[in-house]
PDB file of C-alpha atoms and ligand atoms in Angstrom:
ATOM      1  CA  MET B   1      -8.517   0.312 -13.046  1.00  0.00           C
ATOM      2  CA  THR B   2      -7.210   3.631 -14.404  1.00  0.00           C
ATOM      3  CA  PHE B   3      -5.873   6.037 -11.803  1.00  0.00           C
ATOM      4  CA  THR B   4      -5.633   9.745 -12.264  1.00  0.00           C
ATOM      5  CA  HIS B   5      -4.318  10.930  -8.897  1.00  0.00           C
ATOM      6  CA  ALA B   6      -1.898   9.967  -6.196  1.00  0.00           C
ATOM      7  CA  ILE B   7      -1.225  11.463  -2.744  1.00  0.00           C
ATOM      8  CA  VAL B   8       2.187  11.020  -1.217  1.00  0.00           C
ATOM      9  CA  ARG B   9       3.979  12.571   1.728  1.00  0.00           C
ATOM     10  CA  ARG B  10       7.579  13.666   1.775  1.00  0.00           C
ATOM     11  CA  PRO B  11       9.490  11.713   4.490  1.00  0.00           C
ATOM     12  CA  GLY B  12      10.521  13.718   7.519  1.00  0.00           C
ATOM     13  CA  ARG B  13      14.025  14.029   8.771  1.00  0.00           C
ATOM     14  CA  ASP B  14      12.898  11.898  11.687  1.00  0.00           C
ATOM     15  CA  MET B  15      11.932   8.899   9.561  1.00  0.00           C
ATOM     16  CA  ALA B  16      14.476   6.706  11.360  1.00  0.00           C
ATOM     17  CA  ALA B  17      12.274   6.961  14.444  1.00  0.00           C
ATOM     18  CA  GLY B  18       9.462   5.103  12.766  1.00  0.00           C
ATOM     19  CA  ILE B  19       8.284   1.574  13.743  1.00  0.00           C
ATOM     20  CA  THR B  20      10.250  -1.224  12.261  1.00  0.00           C
ATOM     21  CA  THR B  21      10.934  -4.936  12.743  1.00  0.00           C
ATOM     22  CA  SER B  22      13.802  -4.850  10.170  1.00  0.00           C
ATOM     23  CA  THR B  23      17.305  -5.791  11.118  1.00  0.00           C
ATOM     24  CA  LEU B  24      18.734  -3.997   8.106  1.00  0.00           C
ATOM     25  CA  GLY B  25      19.951  -0.999  10.099  1.00  0.00           C
ATOM     26  CA  PRO B  26      18.861   2.690  10.229  1.00  0.00           C
ATOM     27  CA  PRO B  27      17.809   4.342   6.965  1.00  0.00           C
ATOM     28  CA  ASP B  28      20.052   6.922   5.285  1.00  0.00           C
ATOM     29  CA  THR B  29      17.592   9.814   5.242  1.00  0.00           C
ATOM     30  CA  ALA B  30      19.237  11.655   2.333  1.00  0.00           C
ATOM     31  CA  LYS B  31      19.166   8.475   0.257  1.00  0.00           C
ATOM     32  CA  ALA B  32      15.521   8.005   1.160  1.00  0.00           C
ATOM     33  CA  MET B  33      14.651  11.481  -0.089  1.00  0.00           C
ATOM     34  CA  LYS B  34      16.232  10.647  -3.466  1.00  0.00           C
ATOM     35  CA  GLN B  35      14.336   7.334  -3.587  1.00  0.00           C
ATOM     36  CA  PHE B  36      11.177   9.220  -2.714  1.00  0.00           C
ATOM     37  CA  ASP B  37      11.781  11.730  -5.514  1.00  0.00           C
ATOM     38  CA  ALA B  38      12.385   8.900  -8.011  1.00  0.00           C
ATOM     39  CA  TYR B  39       9.122   7.305  -6.893  1.00  0.00           C
ATOM     40  CA  VAL B  40       7.117  10.518  -7.443  1.00  0.00           C
ATOM     41  CA  THR B  41       8.698  10.929 -10.901  1.00  0.00           C
ATOM     42  CA  VAL B  42       7.539   7.419 -11.843  1.00  0.00           C
ATOM     43  CA  LEU B  43       3.991   8.093 -10.651  1.00  0.00           C
ATOM     44  CA  LYS B  44       3.961  11.203 -12.822  1.00  0.00           C
ATOM     45  CA  ASP B  45       5.287   9.145 -15.700  1.00  0.00           C
ATOM     46  CA  CYS B  46       2.213   6.925 -15.135  1.00  0.00           C
ATOM     47  CA  ASN B  47       0.046   9.961 -15.908  1.00  0.00           C
ATOM     48  CA  LEU B  48      -0.981  10.647 -12.249  1.00  0.00           C
ATOM     49  CA  ALA B  49      -1.474  14.079 -10.873  1.00  0.00           C
ATOM     50  CA  VAL B  50       0.536  13.808  -7.616  1.00  0.00           C
ATOM     51  CA  THR B  51      -0.268  15.739  -4.464  1.00  0.00           C
ATOM     52  CA  VAL B  52       2.785  15.904  -2.245  1.00  0.00           C
ATOM     53  CA  LEU B  53       1.933  16.537   1.415  1.00  0.00           C
ATOM     54  CA  LYS B  54       4.539  18.031   3.784  1.00  0.00           C
ATOM     55  CA  PRO B  55       6.235  15.881   6.431  1.00  0.00           C
ATOM     56  CA  LEU B  56       4.110  15.529   9.552  1.00  0.00           C
ATOM     57  CA  ASP B  57       6.037  16.596  12.586  1.00  0.00           C
ATOM     58  CA  GLY B  58       6.063  13.918  15.289  1.00  0.00           C
ATOM     59  CA  TYR B  59       4.901  11.149  12.937  1.00  0.00           C
ATOM     60  CA  PRO B  60       7.974   9.454  11.474  1.00  0.00           C
ATOM     61  CA  ASP B  61       5.937   6.902   9.617  1.00  0.00           C
ATOM     62  CA  ALA B  62       3.527   9.360   8.073  1.00  0.00           C
ATOM     63  CA  HIS B  63       5.048   9.143   4.564  1.00  0.00           C
ATOM     64  CA  PHE B  64       3.486   5.670   4.389  1.00  0.00           C
ATOM     65  CA  VAL B  65       0.243   7.397   3.475  1.00  0.00           C
ATOM     66  CA  GLU B  66      -1.487   4.358   2.198  1.00  0.00           C
ATOM     67  CA  ASP B  67      -2.177   3.194   5.745  1.00  0.00           C
ATOM     68  CA  ALA B  68      -4.228   6.261   6.545  1.00  0.00           C
ATOM     69  CA  ALA B  69      -7.030   5.726   3.991  1.00  0.00           C
ATOM     70  CA  VAL B  70      -8.709   3.323   1.582  1.00  0.00           C
ATOM     71  CA  VAL B  71      -9.831   5.204  -1.550  1.00  0.00           C
ATOM     72  CA  THR B  72     -12.468   3.563  -3.790  1.00  0.00           C
ATOM     73  CA  PRO B  73     -14.138   5.069  -6.817  1.00  0.00           C
ATOM     74  CA  ASP B  74     -16.983   6.076  -4.561  1.00  0.00           C
ATOM     75  CA  ILE B  75     -15.638   6.974  -1.113  1.00  0.00           C
ATOM     76  CA  ALA B  76     -12.482   7.506   0.935  1.00  0.00           C
ATOM     77  CA  VAL B  77     -12.465   5.449   4.105  1.00  0.00           C
ATOM     78  CA  ILE B  78     -10.261   7.145   6.672  1.00  0.00           C
ATOM     79  CA  THR B  79      -8.612   4.454   8.797  1.00  0.00           C
ATOM     80  CA  ASN B  80      -7.935   4.115  12.451  1.00  0.00           C
ATOM     81  CA  PRO B  81      -4.379   2.867  12.258  1.00  0.00           C
ATOM     82  CA  GLY B  82      -3.583  -0.087  14.408  1.00  0.00           C
ATOM     83  CA  ALA B  83      -0.306   1.238  15.743  1.00  0.00           C
ATOM     84  CA  GLU B  84      -0.838   3.857  18.505  1.00  0.00           C
ATOM     85  CA  PRO B  85       1.955   6.096  17.400  1.00  0.00           C
ATOM     86  CA  ARG B  86       0.436   6.365  13.877  1.00  0.00           C
ATOM     87  CA  LYS B  87      -3.154   7.313  14.831  1.00  0.00           C
ATOM     88  CA  GLY B  88      -2.521  11.028  14.394  1.00  0.00           C
ATOM     89  CA  GLU B  89      -1.542  10.614  10.774  1.00  0.00           C
ATOM     90  CA  THR B  90      -5.091  10.458   9.473  1.00  0.00           C
ATOM     91  CA  PRO B  91      -6.527  14.048   9.739  1.00  0.00           C
ATOM     92  CA  SER B  92      -4.174  15.560   7.163  1.00  0.00           C
ATOM     93  CA  VAL B  93      -4.772  12.761   4.714  1.00  0.00           C
ATOM     94  CA  ALA B  94      -8.515  13.090   5.218  1.00  0.00           C
ATOM     95  CA  ALA B  95      -8.234  16.808   4.534  1.00  0.00           C
ATOM     96  CA  ALA B  96      -6.394  16.125   1.283  1.00  0.00           C
ATOM     97  CA  LEU B  97      -8.942  13.527   0.194  1.00  0.00           C
ATOM     98  CA  LYS B  98     -12.007  15.607   0.904  1.00  0.00           C
ATOM     99  CA  ALA B  99     -11.379  17.365  -2.453  1.00  0.00           C
ATOM    100  CA  PHE B 100     -11.873  14.089  -4.235  1.00  0.00           C
ATOM    101  CA  ARG B 101     -14.316  11.843  -2.357  1.00  0.00           C
ATOM    102  CA  PRO B 102     -16.834  11.851   0.471  1.00  0.00           C
ATOM    103  CA  THR B 103     -15.122  10.441   3.509  1.00  0.00           C
ATOM    104  CA  VAL B 104     -16.150   8.026   6.198  1.00  0.00           C
ATOM    105  CA  ASP B 105     -14.188   7.107   9.358  1.00  0.00           C
ATOM    106  CA  ILE B 106     -13.284   3.769  10.789  1.00  0.00           C
ATOM    107  CA  GLN B 107     -14.480   3.998  14.453  1.00  0.00           C
ATOM    108  CA  PRO B 108     -12.791   2.416  17.448  1.00  0.00           C
ATOM    109  CA  PRO B 109     -12.595  -0.354  18.552  1.00  0.00           C
ATOM    110  CA  GLY B 110     -12.141  -1.007  14.888  1.00  0.00           C
ATOM    111  CA  THR B 111      -8.600  -0.635  13.635  1.00  0.00           C
ATOM    112  CA  LEU B 112      -7.509  -0.691  10.038  1.00  0.00           C
ATOM    113  CA  ASP B 113      -4.329  -0.021   8.073  1.00  0.00           C
ATOM    114  CA  GLY B 114      -4.696   0.640   4.316  1.00  0.00           C
ATOM    115  CA  GLY B 115      -1.749  -1.681   3.770  1.00  0.00           C
ATOM    116  CA  ASP B 116      -4.023  -4.541   4.620  1.00  0.00           C
ATOM    117  CA  VAL B 117      -6.634  -3.720   1.964  1.00  0.00           C
ATOM    118  CA  LEU B 118      -6.401  -4.943  -1.627  1.00  0.00           C
ATOM    119  CA  MET B 119      -9.119  -3.814  -4.031  1.00  0.00           C
ATOM    120  CA  MET B 120      -9.694  -6.254  -6.864  1.00  0.00           C
ATOM    121  CA  GLY B 121     -12.297  -4.520  -8.939  1.00  0.00           C
ATOM    122  CA  THR B 122     -15.422  -4.561  -6.740  1.00  0.00           C
ATOM    123  CA  HIS B 123     -14.048  -7.195  -4.359  1.00  0.00           C
ATOM    124  CA  PHE B 124     -11.977  -6.259  -1.334  1.00  0.00           C
ATOM    125  CA  LEU B 125      -9.428  -8.619   0.215  1.00  0.00           C
ATOM    126  CA  ILE B 126      -8.824  -7.452   3.816  1.00  0.00           C
ATOM    127  CA  GLY B 127      -5.954  -8.771   5.842  1.00  0.00           C
ATOM    128  CA  LEU B 128      -6.433  -9.308   9.510  1.00  0.00           C
ATOM    129  CA  SER B 129      -3.059  -8.433  10.996  1.00  0.00           C
ATOM    130  CA  ASP B 130      -1.431  -6.864  14.081  1.00  0.00           C
ATOM    131  CA  ARG B 131      -2.770  -3.587  12.664  1.00  0.00           C
ATOM    132  CA  THR B 132      -6.212  -4.484  11.295  1.00  0.00           C
ATOM    133  CA  ASN B 133      -8.798  -6.162  13.463  1.00  0.00           C
ATOM    134  CA  ALA B 134     -12.036  -7.943  12.589  1.00  0.00           C
ATOM    135  CA  GLU B 135     -14.145  -4.929  13.656  1.00  0.00           C
ATOM    136  CA  GLY B 136     -12.119  -2.598  11.385  1.00  0.00           C
ATOM    137  CA  ALA B 137     -12.457  -5.030   8.485  1.00  0.00           C
ATOM    138  CA  LYS B 138     -16.221  -5.183   9.070  1.00  0.00           C
ATOM    139  CA  GLN B 139     -16.637  -1.410   9.137  1.00  0.00           C
ATOM    140  CA  LEU B 140     -14.720  -1.147   5.843  1.00  0.00           C
ATOM    141  CA  GLY B 141     -16.621  -3.997   4.312  1.00  0.00           C
ATOM    142  CA  GLN B 142     -19.987  -2.409   5.303  1.00  0.00           C
ATOM    143  CA  ALA B 143     -18.867   0.925   3.918  1.00  0.00           C
ATOM    144  CA  VAL B 144     -17.937  -0.527   0.525  1.00  0.00           C
ATOM    145  CA  ALA B 145     -20.983  -2.830   0.467  1.00  0.00           C
ATOM    146  CA  GLN B 146     -23.190   0.270   0.168  1.00  0.00           C
ATOM    147  CA  PHE B 147     -21.702   0.696  -3.265  1.00  0.00           C
ATOM    148  CA  GLY B 148     -22.237  -2.928  -4.381  1.00  0.00           C
ATOM    149  CA  CYS B 149     -18.815  -4.205  -3.390  1.00  0.00           C
ATOM    150  CA  THR B 150     -17.954  -7.459  -1.636  1.00  0.00           C
ATOM    151  CA  TRP B 151     -15.234  -8.339   0.822  1.00  0.00           C
ATOM    152  CA  THR B 152     -13.384 -11.195   2.401  1.00  0.00           C
ATOM    153  CA  THR B 153     -10.881 -11.337   5.238  1.00  0.00           C
ATOM    154  CA  ILE B 154      -7.606 -13.157   5.303  1.00  0.00           C
ATOM    155  CA  ASP B 155      -5.374 -13.871   8.276  1.00  0.00           C
ATOM    156  CA  VAL B 156      -1.947 -12.233   7.863  1.00  0.00           C
ATOM    157  CA  ALA B 157       0.534 -14.515   9.477  1.00  0.00           C
ATOM    158  CA  ALA B 158       3.563 -13.240   7.593  1.00  0.00           C
ATOM    159  CA  GLY B 159       4.730  -9.690   6.889  1.00  0.00           C
ATOM    160  CA  LEU B 160       3.515  -6.472   8.394  1.00  0.00           C
ATOM    161  CA  HIS B 161       0.467  -6.015   6.155  1.00  0.00           C
ATOM    162  CA  PHE B 162      -1.365  -8.166   3.646  1.00  0.00           C
ATOM    163  CA  LYS B 163       0.070  -6.083   0.783  1.00  0.00           C
ATOM    164  CA  SER B 164       3.581  -6.713   2.085  1.00  0.00           C
ATOM    165  CA  SER B 165       3.028 -10.098   0.446  1.00  0.00           C
ATOM    166  CA  VAL B 166       0.133  -9.953  -2.100  1.00  0.00           C
ATOM    167  CA  ASN B 167      -0.671  -7.416  -4.763  1.00  0.00           C
ATOM    168  CA  ALA B 168      -2.587  -6.947  -7.922  1.00  0.00           C
ATOM    169  CA  VAL B 169      -0.588  -7.275 -11.147  1.00  0.00           C
ATOM    170  CA  GLY B 170      -3.669  -7.436 -13.382  1.00  0.00           C
ATOM    171  CA  GLU B 171      -7.380  -7.153 -13.076  1.00  0.00           C
ATOM    172  CA  GLU B 172      -7.663 -10.832 -12.190  1.00  0.00           C
ATOM    173  CA  THR B 173      -4.026 -11.599 -11.456  1.00  0.00           C
ATOM    174  CA  LEU B 174      -2.229 -11.527  -8.084  1.00  0.00           C
ATOM    175  CA  LEU B 175       1.503 -11.555  -7.287  1.00  0.00           C
ATOM    176  CA  THR B 176       1.835 -13.506  -4.082  1.00  0.00           C
ATOM    177  CA  THR B 177       4.477 -14.953  -1.758  1.00  0.00           C
ATOM    178  CA  PRO B 178       4.182 -18.668  -1.075  1.00  0.00           C
ATOM    179  CA  ASP B 179       2.663 -17.963   2.338  1.00  0.00           C
ATOM    180  CA  PHE B 180      -0.601 -16.819   0.756  1.00  0.00           C
ATOM    181  CA  ALA B 181      -0.619 -18.680  -2.588  1.00  0.00           C
ATOM    182  CA  GLY B 182      -2.869 -21.453  -1.394  1.00  0.00           C
ATOM    183  CA  HIS B 183      -5.371 -19.396   0.525  1.00  0.00           C
ATOM    184  CA  PRO B 184      -8.951 -20.068  -0.513  1.00  0.00           C
ATOM    185  CA  ALA B 185      -9.727 -16.319  -0.751  1.00  0.00           C
ATOM    186  CA  LEU B 186      -7.161 -16.098  -3.616  1.00  0.00           C
ATOM    187  CA  ALA B 187      -8.404 -19.195  -5.371  1.00  0.00           C
ATOM    188  CA  GLY B 188     -10.465 -17.291  -7.996  1.00  0.00           C
ATOM    189  CA  TYR B 189      -7.482 -15.301  -9.218  1.00  0.00           C
ATOM    190  CA  ARG B 190      -4.632 -16.167 -11.489  1.00  0.00           C
ATOM    191  CA  ARG B 191      -1.622 -16.341  -9.163  1.00  0.00           C
ATOM    192  CA  ILE B 192       2.047 -15.600  -9.841  1.00  0.00           C
ATOM    193  CA  VAL B 193       3.941 -17.114  -6.928  1.00  0.00           C
ATOM    194  CA  ILE B 194       7.273 -15.610  -6.152  1.00  0.00           C
ATOM    195  CA  ALA B 195      10.229 -17.384  -4.485  1.00  0.00           C
ATOM    196  CA  ALA B 196      10.374 -17.163  -0.728  1.00  0.00           C
ATOM    197  CA  ASP B 197      13.787 -15.602  -0.870  1.00  0.00           C
ATOM    198  CA  GLU B 198      12.363 -12.763  -2.998  1.00  0.00           C
ATOM    199  CA  ALA B 199       9.341 -12.212  -0.675  1.00  0.00           C
ATOM    200  CA  TYR B 200       9.921  -8.459  -0.489  1.00  0.00           C
ATOM    201  CA  ALA B 201       9.126  -8.245  -4.255  1.00  0.00           C
ATOM    202  CA  GLY B 202       5.569  -9.202  -3.433  1.00  0.00           C
ATOM    203  CA  ASN B 203       5.168  -5.497  -2.789  1.00  0.00           C
ATOM    204  CA  THR B 204       4.958  -4.589  -6.471  1.00  0.00           C
ATOM    205  CA  LEU B 205       2.641  -1.893  -7.690  1.00  0.00           C
ATOM    206  CA  LEU B 206       0.492  -1.818 -10.816  1.00  0.00           C
ATOM    207  CA  VAL B 207      -0.256   1.685 -12.058  1.00  0.00           C
ATOM    208  CA  ASN B 208      -1.985   2.368 -15.409  1.00  0.00           C
ATOM    209  CA  GLY B 209      -0.484  -0.623 -17.199  1.00  0.00           C
ATOM    210  CA  ARG B 210       3.015  -0.343 -15.721  1.00  0.00           C
ATOM    211  CA  LEU B 211       4.476  -2.572 -13.066  1.00  0.00           C
ATOM    212  CA  ILE B 212       6.648  -0.761 -10.540  1.00  0.00           C
ATOM    213  CA  MET B 213       8.738  -3.274  -8.567  1.00  0.00           C
ATOM    214  CA  PRO B 214      11.492  -3.031  -6.011  1.00  0.00           C
ATOM    215  CA  ALA B 215      14.953  -3.286  -7.510  1.00  0.00           C
ATOM    216  CA  GLY B 216      17.031  -6.406  -7.187  1.00  0.00           C
ATOM    217  CA  PHE B 217      14.607  -9.307  -7.584  1.00  0.00           C
ATOM    218  CA  PRO B 218      15.517 -10.923 -10.913  1.00  0.00           C
ATOM    219  CA  ASP B 219      13.520 -14.132 -10.451  1.00  0.00           C
ATOM    220  CA  THR B 220      10.329 -12.123  -9.770  1.00  0.00           C
ATOM    221  CA  ARG B 221      11.057  -9.792 -12.654  1.00  0.00           C
ATOM    222  CA  GLY B 222      11.330 -12.776 -14.905  1.00  0.00           C
ATOM    223  CA  LYS B 223       8.007 -14.116 -13.694  1.00  0.00           C
ATOM    224  CA  LEU B 224       6.363 -10.729 -14.292  1.00  0.00           C
ATOM    225  CA  THR B 225       7.695 -10.493 -17.818  1.00  0.00           C
ATOM    226  CA  VAL B 226       5.026 -12.911 -19.005  1.00  0.00           C
ATOM    227  CA  LEU B 227       2.375 -10.250 -18.355  1.00  0.00           C
ATOM    228  CA  GLY B 228       3.752  -8.141 -21.180  1.00  0.00           C
ATOM    229  CA  MET B 229       3.693  -4.873 -19.333  1.00  0.00           C
ATOM    230  CA  PRO B 230       6.518  -2.343 -18.940  1.00  0.00           C
ATOM    231  CA  ILE B 231       8.438  -2.966 -15.667  1.00  0.00           C
ATOM    232  CA  VAL B 232      10.085  -0.194 -13.780  1.00  0.00           C
ATOM    233  CA  GLU B 233      12.489  -1.080 -10.962  1.00  0.00           C
ATOM    234  CA  LEU B 234      12.932   1.317  -8.124  1.00  0.00           C
ATOM    235  CA  ASP B 235      15.407   1.244  -5.313  1.00  0.00           C
ATOM    236  CA  THR B 236      13.382   1.199  -2.000  1.00  0.00           C
ATOM    237  CA  SER B 237      16.263   0.090   0.280  1.00  0.00           C
ATOM    238  CA  GLU B 238      15.797   2.866   2.843  1.00  0.00           C
ATOM    239  CA  PHE B 239      12.074   2.397   3.102  1.00  0.00           C
ATOM    240  CA  ARG B 240      12.517  -1.358   3.448  1.00  0.00           C
ATOM    241  CA  LYS B 241      14.597  -0.698   6.521  1.00  0.00           C
ATOM    242  CA  MET B 242      11.412   0.769   8.039  1.00  0.00           C
ATOM    243  CA  ASP B 243       9.141  -2.055   6.928  1.00  0.00           C
ATOM    244  CA  GLY B 244       7.913  -0.016   3.993  1.00  0.00           C
ATOM    245  CA  GLY B 245       7.702  -0.350   0.321  1.00  0.00           C
ATOM    246  CA  LEU B 246       6.214   0.796  -2.948  1.00  0.00           C
ATOM    247  CA  THR B 247       2.542   0.397  -2.156  1.00  0.00           C
ATOM    248  CA  CYS B 248       2.463   2.118   1.192  1.00  0.00           C
ATOM    249  CA  LEU B 249       4.217   5.288  -0.084  1.00  0.00           C
ATOM    250  CA  SER B 250       1.125   6.460  -1.936  1.00  0.00           C
ATOM    251  CA  LEU B 251      -2.611   6.494  -2.302  1.00  0.00           C
ATOM    252  CA  ARG B 252      -3.647   5.954  -5.916  1.00  0.00           C
ATOM    253  CA  PHE B 253      -7.168   6.695  -7.156  1.00  0.00           C
TER     254      PHE B 253
HETATM  255  N1  LIG F 301       7.060   1.523   9.538  1.00  0.00           N
HETATM  256  C1  LIG F 301       5.749   1.304   9.067  1.00  0.00           C
HETATM  257  C2  LIG F 301       4.873   0.766  10.059  1.00  0.00           C
HETATM  258  O1  LIG F 301       5.279   0.046  10.971  1.00  0.00           O
HETATM  259  O2  LIG F 301       3.669   1.032  10.073  1.00  0.00           O
END
């Protein structure tokens, strides 16, 4: 799929107050800003028009914009994030998306984080996690089914979100950690399985024929080389400390 736009949000100075399970220590905010700027530059290099939203006061995870919406070629589904402190992130993302797509909202008791949703052409793989429940997945599935799409759910027993571990690196190719490699929902795809000790590299992003991967995972980089695409490594160390990575820092469409 070719993307033309991305929406990102500049991290706030309060980003260290976000939710995390990481034991890597608090993020260096100044360093995170530089990493964010480098990320935006790479998205622009991928020929995306990038909308940069302002930090959202009181929402220290709000720069992880991907969790607030699922954007398809037809609609933008505005999520109901599964973490209570993040629920107020959605209105400003919805406002930005209204210029591009009709929007529909996930309604309580459904919860959904965009980080749990992987669009593979017209098929949606939806992770059921601590953030996304079966009702949220069903509402998303029904919304996209109106446009001829199909969907499957997958239990997320490792990582924060499904896309913490599994991502598209081709139209029919997935990069996956060993935890998900044998799941029946992934069986129809070519799978590149990364080493368990490089699990964070599962959060690799494919944008317009370029692979953007977190820096410092040489074994995974070697495995991706066979795809014959340019590979860009970005340092995401400060976002990793907040359980974040390359995919959740933007909405691409
Ligand atoms: N810090 C990202 C999240 O927990 O949603």
